Tab-separated table of C-alpha atoms in Angstrom:
chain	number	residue	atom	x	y	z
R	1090	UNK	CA	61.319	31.553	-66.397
R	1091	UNK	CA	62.796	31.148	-69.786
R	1092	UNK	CA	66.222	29.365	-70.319
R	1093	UNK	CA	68.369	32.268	-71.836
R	1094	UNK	CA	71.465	32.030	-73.470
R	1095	UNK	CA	72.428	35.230	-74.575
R	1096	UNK	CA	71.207	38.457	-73.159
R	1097	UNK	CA	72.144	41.254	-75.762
R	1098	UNK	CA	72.233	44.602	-74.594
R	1099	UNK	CA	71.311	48.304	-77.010
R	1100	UNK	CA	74.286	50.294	-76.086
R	1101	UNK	CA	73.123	54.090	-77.216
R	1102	UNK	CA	70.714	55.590	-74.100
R	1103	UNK	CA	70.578	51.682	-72.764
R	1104	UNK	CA	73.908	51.359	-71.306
R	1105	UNK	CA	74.766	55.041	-71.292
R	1106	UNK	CA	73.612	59.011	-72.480
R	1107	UNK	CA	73.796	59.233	-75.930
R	1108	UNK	CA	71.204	61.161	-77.218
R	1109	UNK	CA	71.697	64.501	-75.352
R	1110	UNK	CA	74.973	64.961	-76.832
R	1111	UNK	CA	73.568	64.749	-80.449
R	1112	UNK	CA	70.853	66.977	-79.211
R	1113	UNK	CA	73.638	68.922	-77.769
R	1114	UNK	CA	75.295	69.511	-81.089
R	1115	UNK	CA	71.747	69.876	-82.790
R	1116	UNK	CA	71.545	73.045	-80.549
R	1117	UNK	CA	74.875	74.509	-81.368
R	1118	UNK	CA	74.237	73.619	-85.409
R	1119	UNK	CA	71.215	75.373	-85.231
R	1120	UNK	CA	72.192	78.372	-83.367
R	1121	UNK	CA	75.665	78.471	-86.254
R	1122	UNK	CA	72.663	78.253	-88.852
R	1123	UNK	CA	70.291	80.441	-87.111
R	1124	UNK	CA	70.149	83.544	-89.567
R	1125	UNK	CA	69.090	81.285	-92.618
R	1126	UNK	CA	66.493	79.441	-90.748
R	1127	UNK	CA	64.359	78.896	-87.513
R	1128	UNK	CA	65.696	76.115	-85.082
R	1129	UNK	CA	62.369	74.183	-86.269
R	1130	UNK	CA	63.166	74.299	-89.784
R	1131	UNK	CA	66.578	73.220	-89.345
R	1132	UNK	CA	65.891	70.402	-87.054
R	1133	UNK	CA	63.659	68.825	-89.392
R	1134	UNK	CA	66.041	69.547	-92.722
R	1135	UNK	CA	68.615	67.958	-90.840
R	1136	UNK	CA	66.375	64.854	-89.867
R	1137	UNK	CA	65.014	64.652	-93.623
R	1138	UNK	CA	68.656	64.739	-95.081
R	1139	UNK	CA	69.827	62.318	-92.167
R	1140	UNK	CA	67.135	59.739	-93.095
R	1141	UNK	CA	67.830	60.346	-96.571
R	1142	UNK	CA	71.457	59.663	-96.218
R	1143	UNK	CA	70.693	56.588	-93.766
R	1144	UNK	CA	71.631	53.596	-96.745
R	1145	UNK	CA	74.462	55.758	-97.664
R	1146	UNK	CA	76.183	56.477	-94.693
R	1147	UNK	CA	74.564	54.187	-92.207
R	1148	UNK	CA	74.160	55.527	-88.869
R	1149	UNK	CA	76.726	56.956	-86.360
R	1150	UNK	CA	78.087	60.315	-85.584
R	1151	UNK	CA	80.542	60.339	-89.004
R	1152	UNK	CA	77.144	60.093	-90.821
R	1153	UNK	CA	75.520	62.975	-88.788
R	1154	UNK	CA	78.402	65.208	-89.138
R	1155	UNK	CA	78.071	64.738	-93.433
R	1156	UNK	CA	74.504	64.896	-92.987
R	1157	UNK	CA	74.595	68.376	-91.321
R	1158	UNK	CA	77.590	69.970	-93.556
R	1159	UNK	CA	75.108	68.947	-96.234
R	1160	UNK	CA	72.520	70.922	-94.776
R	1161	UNK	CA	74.761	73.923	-93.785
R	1162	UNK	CA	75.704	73.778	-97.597
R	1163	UNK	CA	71.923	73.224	-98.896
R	1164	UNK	CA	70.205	75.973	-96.716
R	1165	UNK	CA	72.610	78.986	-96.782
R	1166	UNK	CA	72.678	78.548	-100.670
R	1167	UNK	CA	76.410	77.962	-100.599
R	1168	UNK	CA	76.915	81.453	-99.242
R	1169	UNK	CA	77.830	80.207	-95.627
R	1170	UNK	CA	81.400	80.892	-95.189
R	1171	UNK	CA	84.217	77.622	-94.528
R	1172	UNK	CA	84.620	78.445	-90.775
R	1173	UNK	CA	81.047	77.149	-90.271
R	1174	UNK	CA	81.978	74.253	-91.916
R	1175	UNK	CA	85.165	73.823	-89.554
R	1176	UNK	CA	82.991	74.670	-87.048
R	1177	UNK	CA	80.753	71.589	-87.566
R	1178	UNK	CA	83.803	69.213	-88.067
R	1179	UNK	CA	84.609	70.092	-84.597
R	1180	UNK	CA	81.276	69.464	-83.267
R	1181	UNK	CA	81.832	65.599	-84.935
R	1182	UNK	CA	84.664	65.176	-83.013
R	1183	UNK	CA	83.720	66.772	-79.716
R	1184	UNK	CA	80.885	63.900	-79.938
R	1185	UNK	CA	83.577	61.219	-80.474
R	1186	UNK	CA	85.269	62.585	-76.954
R	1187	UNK	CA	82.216	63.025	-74.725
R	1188	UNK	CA	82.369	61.564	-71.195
R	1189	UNK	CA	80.494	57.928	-70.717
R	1190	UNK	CA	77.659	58.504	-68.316
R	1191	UNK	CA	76.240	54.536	-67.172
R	1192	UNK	CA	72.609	54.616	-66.941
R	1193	UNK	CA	71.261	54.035	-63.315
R	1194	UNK	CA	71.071	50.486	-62.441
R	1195	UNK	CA	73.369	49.147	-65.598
R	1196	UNK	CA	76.796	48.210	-63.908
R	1197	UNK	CA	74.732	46.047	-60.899
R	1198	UNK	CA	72.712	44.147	-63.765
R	1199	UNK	CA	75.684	43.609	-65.330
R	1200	UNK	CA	77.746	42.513	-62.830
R	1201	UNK	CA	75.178	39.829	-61.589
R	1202	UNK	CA	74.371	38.547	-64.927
R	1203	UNK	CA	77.842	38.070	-66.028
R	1204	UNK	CA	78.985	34.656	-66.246
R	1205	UNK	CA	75.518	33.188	-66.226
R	1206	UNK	CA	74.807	33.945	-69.631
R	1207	UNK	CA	76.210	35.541	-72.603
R	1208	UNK	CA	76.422	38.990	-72.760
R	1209	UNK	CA	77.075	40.854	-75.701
R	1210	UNK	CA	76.161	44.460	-76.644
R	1211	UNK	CA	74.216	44.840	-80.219
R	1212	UNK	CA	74.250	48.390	-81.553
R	1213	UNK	CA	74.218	50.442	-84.689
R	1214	UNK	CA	76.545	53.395	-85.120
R	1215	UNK	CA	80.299	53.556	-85.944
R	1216	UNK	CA	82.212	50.537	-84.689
R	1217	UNK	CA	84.993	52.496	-83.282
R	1218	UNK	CA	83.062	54.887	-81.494
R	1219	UNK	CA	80.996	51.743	-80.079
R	1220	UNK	CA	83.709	50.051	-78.767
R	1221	UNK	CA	85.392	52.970	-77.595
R	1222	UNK	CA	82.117	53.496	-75.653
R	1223	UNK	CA	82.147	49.903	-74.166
R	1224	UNK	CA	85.515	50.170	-73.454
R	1225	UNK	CA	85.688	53.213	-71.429
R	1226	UNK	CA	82.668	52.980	-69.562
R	1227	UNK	CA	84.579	50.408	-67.976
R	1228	UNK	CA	81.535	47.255	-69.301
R	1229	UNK	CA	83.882	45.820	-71.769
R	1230	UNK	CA	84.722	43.337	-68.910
R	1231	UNK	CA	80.909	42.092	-69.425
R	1232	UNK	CA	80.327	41.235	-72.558
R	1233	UNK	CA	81.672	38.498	-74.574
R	1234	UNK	CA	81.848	40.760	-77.385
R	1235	UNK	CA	80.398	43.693	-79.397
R	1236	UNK	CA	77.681	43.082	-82.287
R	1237	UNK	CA	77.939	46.179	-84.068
R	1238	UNK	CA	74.828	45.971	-86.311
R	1239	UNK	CA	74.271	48.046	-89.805
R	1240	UNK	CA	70.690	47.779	-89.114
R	1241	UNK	CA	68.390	46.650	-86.353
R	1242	UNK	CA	65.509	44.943	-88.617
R	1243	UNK	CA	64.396	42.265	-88.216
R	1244	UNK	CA	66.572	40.267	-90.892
R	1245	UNK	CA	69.602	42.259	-89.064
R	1246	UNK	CA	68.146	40.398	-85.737
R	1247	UNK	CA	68.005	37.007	-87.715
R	1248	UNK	CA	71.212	36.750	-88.960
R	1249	UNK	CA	72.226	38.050	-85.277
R	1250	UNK	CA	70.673	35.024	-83.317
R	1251	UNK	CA	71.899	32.598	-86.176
R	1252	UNK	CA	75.789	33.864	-86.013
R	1253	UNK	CA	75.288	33.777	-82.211
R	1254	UNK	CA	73.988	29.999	-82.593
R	1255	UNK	CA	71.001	30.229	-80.512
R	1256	UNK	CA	67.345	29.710	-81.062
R	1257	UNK	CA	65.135	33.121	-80.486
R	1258	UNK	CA	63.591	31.931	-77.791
R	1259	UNK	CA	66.901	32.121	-75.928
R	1260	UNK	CA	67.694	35.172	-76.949
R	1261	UNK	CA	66.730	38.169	-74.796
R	1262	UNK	CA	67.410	41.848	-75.952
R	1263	UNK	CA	67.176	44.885	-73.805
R	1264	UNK	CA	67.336	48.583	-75.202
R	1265	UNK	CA	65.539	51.744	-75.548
R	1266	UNK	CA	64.168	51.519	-78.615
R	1267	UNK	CA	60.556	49.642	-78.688
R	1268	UNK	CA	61.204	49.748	-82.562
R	1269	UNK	CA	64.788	48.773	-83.024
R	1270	UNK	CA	65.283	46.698	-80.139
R	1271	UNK	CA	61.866	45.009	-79.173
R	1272	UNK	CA	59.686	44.826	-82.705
R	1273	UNK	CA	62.092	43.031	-84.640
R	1274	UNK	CA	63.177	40.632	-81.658
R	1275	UNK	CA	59.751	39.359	-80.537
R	1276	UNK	CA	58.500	38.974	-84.412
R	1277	UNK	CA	61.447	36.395	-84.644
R	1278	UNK	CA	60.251	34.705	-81.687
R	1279	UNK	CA	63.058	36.327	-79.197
R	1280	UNK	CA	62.473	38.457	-76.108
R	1281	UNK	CA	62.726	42.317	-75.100
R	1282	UNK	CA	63.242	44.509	-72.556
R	1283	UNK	CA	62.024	47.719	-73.486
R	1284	UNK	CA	64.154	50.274	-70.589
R	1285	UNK	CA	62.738	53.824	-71.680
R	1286	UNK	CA	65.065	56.767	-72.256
R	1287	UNK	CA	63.968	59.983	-71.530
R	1288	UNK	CA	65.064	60.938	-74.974
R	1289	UNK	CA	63.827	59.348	-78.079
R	1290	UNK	CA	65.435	60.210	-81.775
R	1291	UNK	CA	62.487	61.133	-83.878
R	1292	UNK	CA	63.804	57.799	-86.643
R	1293	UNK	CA	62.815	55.466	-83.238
R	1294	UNK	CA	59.671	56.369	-82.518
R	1295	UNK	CA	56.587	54.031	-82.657
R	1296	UNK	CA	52.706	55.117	-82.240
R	1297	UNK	CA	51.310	52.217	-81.007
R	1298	UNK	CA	51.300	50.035	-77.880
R	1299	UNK	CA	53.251	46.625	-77.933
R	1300	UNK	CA	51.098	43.534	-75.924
R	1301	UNK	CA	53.085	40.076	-76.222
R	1302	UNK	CA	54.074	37.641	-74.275
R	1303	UNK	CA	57.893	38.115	-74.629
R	1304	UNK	CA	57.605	41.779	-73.860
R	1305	UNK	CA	58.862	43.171	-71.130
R	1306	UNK	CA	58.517	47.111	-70.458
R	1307	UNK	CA	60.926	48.286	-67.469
R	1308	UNK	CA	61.561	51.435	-65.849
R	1309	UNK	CA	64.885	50.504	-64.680
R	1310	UNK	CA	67.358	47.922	-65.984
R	1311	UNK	CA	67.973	45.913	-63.199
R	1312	UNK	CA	64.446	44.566	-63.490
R	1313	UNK	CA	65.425	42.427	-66.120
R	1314	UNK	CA	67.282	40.737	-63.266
R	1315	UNK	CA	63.426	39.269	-62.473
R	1316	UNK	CA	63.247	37.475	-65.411
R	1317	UNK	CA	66.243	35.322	-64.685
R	1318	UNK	CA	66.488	32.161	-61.976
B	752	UNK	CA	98.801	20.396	-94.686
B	753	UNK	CA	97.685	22.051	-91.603
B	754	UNK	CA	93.956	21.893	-90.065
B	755	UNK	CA	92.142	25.037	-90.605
B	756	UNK	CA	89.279	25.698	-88.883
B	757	UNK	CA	88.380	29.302	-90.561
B	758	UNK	CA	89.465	30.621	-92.740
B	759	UNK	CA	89.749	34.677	-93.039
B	760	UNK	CA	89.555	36.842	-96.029
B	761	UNK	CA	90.260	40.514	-96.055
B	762	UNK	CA	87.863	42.226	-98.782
B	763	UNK	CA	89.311	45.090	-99.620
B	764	UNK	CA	92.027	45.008	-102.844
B	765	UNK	CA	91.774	41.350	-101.774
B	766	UNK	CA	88.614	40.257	-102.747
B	767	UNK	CA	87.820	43.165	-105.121
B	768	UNK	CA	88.869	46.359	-106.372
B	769	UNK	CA	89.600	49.244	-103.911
B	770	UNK	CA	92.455	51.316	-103.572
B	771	UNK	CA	91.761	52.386	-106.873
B	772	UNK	CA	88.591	53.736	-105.986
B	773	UNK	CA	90.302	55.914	-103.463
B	774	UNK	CA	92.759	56.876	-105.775
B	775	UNK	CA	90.577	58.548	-107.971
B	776	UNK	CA	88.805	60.068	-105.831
B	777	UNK	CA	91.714	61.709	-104.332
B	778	UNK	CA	93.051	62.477	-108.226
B	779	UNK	CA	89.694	64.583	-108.118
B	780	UNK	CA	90.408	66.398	-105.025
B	781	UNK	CA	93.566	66.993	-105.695
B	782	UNK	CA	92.579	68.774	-109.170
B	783	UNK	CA	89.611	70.648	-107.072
B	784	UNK	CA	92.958	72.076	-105.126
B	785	UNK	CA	94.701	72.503	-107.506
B	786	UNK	CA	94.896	76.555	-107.521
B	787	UNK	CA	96.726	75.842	-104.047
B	788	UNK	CA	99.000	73.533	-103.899
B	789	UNK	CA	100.780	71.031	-106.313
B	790	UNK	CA	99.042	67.216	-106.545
B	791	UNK	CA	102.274	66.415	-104.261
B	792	UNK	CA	101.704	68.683	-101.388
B	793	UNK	CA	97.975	67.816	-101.504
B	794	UNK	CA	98.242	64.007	-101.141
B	795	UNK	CA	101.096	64.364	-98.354
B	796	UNK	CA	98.794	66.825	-96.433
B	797	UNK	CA	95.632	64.404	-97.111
B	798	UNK	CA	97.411	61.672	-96.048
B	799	UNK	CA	98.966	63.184	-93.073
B	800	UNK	CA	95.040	64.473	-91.544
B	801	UNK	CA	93.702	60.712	-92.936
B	802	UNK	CA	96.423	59.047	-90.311
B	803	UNK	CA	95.738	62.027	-87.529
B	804	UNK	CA	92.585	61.740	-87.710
B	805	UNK	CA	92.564	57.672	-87.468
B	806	UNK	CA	91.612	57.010	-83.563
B	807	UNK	CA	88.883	59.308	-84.189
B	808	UNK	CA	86.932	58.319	-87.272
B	809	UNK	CA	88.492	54.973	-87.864
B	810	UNK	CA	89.461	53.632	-90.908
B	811	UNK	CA	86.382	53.917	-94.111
B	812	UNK	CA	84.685	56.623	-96.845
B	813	UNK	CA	83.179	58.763	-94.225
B	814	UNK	CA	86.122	59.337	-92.048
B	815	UNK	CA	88.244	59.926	-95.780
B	816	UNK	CA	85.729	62.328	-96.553
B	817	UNK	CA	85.865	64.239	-93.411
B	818	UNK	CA	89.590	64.144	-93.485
B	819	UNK	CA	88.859	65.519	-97.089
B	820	UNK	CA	86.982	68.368	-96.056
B	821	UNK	CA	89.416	69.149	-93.332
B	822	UNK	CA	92.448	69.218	-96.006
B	823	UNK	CA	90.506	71.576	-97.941
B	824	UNK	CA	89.714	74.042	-95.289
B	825	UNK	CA	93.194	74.309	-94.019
B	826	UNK	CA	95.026	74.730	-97.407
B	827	UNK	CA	92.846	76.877	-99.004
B	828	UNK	CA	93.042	78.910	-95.467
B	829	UNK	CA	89.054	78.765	-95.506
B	830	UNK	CA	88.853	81.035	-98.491
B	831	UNK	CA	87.812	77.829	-100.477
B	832	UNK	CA	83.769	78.448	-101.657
B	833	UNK	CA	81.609	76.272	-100.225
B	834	UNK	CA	80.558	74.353	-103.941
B	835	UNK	CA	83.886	72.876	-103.346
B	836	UNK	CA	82.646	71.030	-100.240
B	837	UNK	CA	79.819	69.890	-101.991
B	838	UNK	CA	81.461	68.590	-104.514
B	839	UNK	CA	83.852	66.716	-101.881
B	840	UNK	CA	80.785	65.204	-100.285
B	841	UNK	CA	79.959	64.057	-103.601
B	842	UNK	CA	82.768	62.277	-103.978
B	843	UNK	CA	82.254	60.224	-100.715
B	844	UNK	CA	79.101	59.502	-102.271
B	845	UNK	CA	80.364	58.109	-105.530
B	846	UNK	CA	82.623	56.165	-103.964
B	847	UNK	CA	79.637	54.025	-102.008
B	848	UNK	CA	78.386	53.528	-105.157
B	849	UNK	CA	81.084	51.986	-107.235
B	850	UNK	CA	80.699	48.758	-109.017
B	851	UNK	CA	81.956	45.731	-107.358
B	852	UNK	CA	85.160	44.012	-109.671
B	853	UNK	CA	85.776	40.938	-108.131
B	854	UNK	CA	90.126	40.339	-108.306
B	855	UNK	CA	91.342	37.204	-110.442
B	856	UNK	CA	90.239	33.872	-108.878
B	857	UNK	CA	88.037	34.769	-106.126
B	858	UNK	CA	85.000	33.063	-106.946
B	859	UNK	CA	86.990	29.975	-107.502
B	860	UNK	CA	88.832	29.534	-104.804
B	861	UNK	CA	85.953	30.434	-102.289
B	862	UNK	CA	83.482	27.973	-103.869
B	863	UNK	CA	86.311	25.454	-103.750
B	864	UNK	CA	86.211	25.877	-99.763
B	865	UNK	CA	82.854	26.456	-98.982
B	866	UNK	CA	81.784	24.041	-97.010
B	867	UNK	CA	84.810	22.201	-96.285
B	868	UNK	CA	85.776	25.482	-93.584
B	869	UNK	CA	84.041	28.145	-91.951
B	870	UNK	CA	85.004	31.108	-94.185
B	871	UNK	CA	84.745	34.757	-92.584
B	872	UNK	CA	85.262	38.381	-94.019
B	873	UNK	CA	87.563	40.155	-91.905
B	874	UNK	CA	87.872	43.573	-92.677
B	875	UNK	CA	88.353	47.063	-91.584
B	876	UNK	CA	86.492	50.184	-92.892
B	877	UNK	CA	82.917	51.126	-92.600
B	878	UNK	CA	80.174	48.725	-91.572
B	879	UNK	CA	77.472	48.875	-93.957
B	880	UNK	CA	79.738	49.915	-96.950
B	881	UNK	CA	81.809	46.776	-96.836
B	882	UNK	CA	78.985	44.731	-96.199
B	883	UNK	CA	77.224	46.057	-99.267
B	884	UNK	CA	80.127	45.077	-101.410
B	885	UNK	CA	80.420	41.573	-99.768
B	886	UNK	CA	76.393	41.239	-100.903
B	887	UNK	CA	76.850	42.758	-104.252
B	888	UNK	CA	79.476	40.874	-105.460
B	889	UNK	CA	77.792	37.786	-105.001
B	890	UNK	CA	80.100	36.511	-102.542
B	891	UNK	CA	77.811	36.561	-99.495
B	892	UNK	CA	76.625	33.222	-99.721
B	893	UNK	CA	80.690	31.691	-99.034
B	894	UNK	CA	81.067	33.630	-95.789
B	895	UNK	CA	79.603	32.316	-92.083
B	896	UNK	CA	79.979	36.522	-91.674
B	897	UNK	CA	81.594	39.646	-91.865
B	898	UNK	CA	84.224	40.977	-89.108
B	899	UNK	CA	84.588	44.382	-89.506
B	900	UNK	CA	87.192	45.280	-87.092
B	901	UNK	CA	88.199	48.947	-85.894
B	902	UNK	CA	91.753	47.871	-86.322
B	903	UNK	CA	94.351	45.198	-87.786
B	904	UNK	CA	96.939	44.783	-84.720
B	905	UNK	CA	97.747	41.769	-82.871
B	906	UNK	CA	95.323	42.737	-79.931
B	907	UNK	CA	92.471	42.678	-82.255
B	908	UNK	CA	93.337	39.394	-84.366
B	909	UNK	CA	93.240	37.930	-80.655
B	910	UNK	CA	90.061	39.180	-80.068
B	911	UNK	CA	88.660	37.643	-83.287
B	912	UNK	CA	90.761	34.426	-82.696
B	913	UNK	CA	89.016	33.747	-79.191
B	914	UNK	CA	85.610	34.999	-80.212
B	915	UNK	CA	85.981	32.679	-83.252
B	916	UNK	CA	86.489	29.889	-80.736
B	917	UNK	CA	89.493	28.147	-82.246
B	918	UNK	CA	93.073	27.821	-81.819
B	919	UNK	CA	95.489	30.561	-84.151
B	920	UNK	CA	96.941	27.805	-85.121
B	921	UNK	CA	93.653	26.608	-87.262
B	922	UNK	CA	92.847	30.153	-88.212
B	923	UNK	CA	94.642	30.995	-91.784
B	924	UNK	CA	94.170	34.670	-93.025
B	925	UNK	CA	94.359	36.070	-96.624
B	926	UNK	CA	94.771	39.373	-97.621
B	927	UNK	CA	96.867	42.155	-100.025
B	928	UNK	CA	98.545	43.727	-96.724
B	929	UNK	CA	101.499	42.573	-95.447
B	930	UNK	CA	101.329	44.936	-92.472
B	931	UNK	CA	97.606	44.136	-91.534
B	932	UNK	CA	96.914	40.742	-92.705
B	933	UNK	CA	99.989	38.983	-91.987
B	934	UNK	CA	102.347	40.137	-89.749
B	935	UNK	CA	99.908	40.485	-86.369
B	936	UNK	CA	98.515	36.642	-87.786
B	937	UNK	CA	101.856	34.933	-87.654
B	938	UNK	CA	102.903	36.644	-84.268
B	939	UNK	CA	99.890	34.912	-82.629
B	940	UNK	CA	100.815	31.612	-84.187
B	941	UNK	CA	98.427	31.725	-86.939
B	942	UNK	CA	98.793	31.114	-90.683
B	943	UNK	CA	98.896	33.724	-93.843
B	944	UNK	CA	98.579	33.949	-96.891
B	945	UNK	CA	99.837	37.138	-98.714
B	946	UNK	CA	98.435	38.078	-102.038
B	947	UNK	CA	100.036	41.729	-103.725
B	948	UNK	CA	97.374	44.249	-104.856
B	949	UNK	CA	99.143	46.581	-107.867
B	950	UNK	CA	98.622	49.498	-105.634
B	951	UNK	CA	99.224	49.190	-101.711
B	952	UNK	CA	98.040	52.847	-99.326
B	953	UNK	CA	101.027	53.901	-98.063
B	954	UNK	CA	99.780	52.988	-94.754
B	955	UNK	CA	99.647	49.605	-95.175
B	956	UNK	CA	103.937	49.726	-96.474
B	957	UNK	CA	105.856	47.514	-94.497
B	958	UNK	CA	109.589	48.011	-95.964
B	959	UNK	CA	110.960	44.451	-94.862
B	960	UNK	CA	111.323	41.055	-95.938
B	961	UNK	CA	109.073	38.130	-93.855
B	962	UNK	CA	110.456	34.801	-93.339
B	963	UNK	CA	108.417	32.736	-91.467
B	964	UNK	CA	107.247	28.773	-91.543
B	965	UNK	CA	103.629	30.085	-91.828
B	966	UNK	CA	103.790	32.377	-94.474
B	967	UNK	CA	102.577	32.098	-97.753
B	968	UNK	CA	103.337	34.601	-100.955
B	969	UNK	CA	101.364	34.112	-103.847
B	970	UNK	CA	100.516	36.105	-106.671
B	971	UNK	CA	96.811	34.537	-107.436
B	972	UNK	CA	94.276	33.717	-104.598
B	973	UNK	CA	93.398	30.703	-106.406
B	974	UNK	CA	96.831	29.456	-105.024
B	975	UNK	CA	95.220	28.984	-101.394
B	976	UNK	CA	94.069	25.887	-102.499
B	977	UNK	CA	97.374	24.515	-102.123
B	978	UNK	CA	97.680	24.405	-98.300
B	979	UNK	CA	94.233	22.498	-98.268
B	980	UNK	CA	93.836	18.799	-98.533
């Protein structure tokens, strides 16, 4: 048993869906784009012009929606007409309306590890989307407060644990991603709780196994209710 | 002399250049309009979307830009050609790219109180961009951190108050708006310090004189050093 202080929590496909709705609009871009290009082709423009954008724009759905009016622009050779364009504005704003869905197991892990430690959620994306997120899915009662995070490297991580005043070896991160929210973590010294989605963005994907003693891989959230007293 | 325990800086038109940015960029749209409407009608509408569109995309370039692009559509009555978006998106672009001018007396003032308090950015906008110009303007190295918060109101300087961990009574806040740096401060019973930018968003108009034991009203930054021992 390790003496945590703060248990940080991904929000994105950790605490709740996230993913499926950007794959959601994905589907509906490409199908509005679908007599310049093949859904493949379009998926993967949109990716390269998404990654490209990334230090620009940063990541969150404002940055997606730019990303992919960029791409509507690039691959109809500025023939497409406006209403696409509206079209894809909406589509940006449907995703800053979509219904919080808790993951199975989050609100029970929550609830018994509140008070005991300090919970806070740590998270790229747009800040007002991530707290409106937090908010509504009715966790905001949880968490001490919300780390939104312009990047989940591992200097993001460090400056993280320092501003939280904690050593790494107290801090213990859970989320989806084994690249942005376990790699970084256990290089610093930290823990993770790697709780798989069954949806991974391409930009989070890692090809090799992880082995360390600090790393934790769960089906289900509320085992990382074993690793405290 | 009062005993601050942080002390808050807003960064944008406060620390350096900003408004102007924005400025330009919407003297540029307004000219790529101009076979529509006069410069007039263009800013009112732009501005009238920008505050619309607020709880959605919060307050930054990306959600300007959409609110750009939105403008566009719906006074050209989508017969606007699409090189006009592109040339909108561009400007979004440009403006994460624009050199850093730090205002009068900064630098002096903050490496006259590092040290002695914990100094923090607070700020609203987006995320990475504002923490780009902190680093690029050499600043970084006076601030504990950067608070980027989704909004300026009272509930949210309370938020930053308690997560801060000290009374409002030691926090002192500095900034160009009287409406979003000062006025939600000294309700809580903090302290602030109100320094004029040449060019205020007409959002951030308050059109009323403040009288108050903890506010300050100073034309150079460099004046803060006055309420510290």
């Amino acid at each position: 048993m390790t003496d945590f202080k703060v248990i940080a929590f991904d929000a994105d496909d950790t605490l709740f869906v996230n993913e499926t709705y950007f794959a959601e609009a994905e589907e509906k871009f490409c199908g509005l784009m679908s007599d310049y290009l093949s859904k493949q082709s379009i998926s993967q423009e949109l990716y390269r012009v998404q990654i490209n954008n990334l230090s620009t724009y940063g990541y969150g759905i404002k940055g997606y929606i730019l990303s992919m009016i960029e791409v509507a622009l690039a691959i109809s050779e500025n023939t497409l007409g406006v209403a696409a364009i509206e079209k894809i504005i909406q589509y940006g704003k449907e995703l800053t309306q979509k219904p919080i869905e808790l993951l199975d197991g989050v609100a029970e892990t929550l609830e018994a590890l509140h008070g005991r430690y300090k919970l806070v959620v740590a998270t790229k994306g747009d800040l007002l989307d991530q707290r409106r997120k937090v908010h509504n899915s009715g966790l905001g009662k949880y968490f001490h407060h919300i780390e939104v995070m312009s990047d989940k490297q591992e200097i993001d991580y460090a400056d993280l644990i320092q501003r939280l005043e904690v050593k790494p070896e107290e801090f213990l991160m859970v989320g989806n991603s084994l690249k942005s929210d376990v790699l970084p973590v256990l290089a610093l010294g930290g823990h993770a709780v790697h709780v798989p989605f069954h949806t991974t963005w391409e930009h989070e994907k890692i090809h090799h196994q992880i082995v360390h003693p600090n790393f934790y891989n769960y089906s289900n959230i509320q085992e990382v209710l074993k690793l405290v007293p």
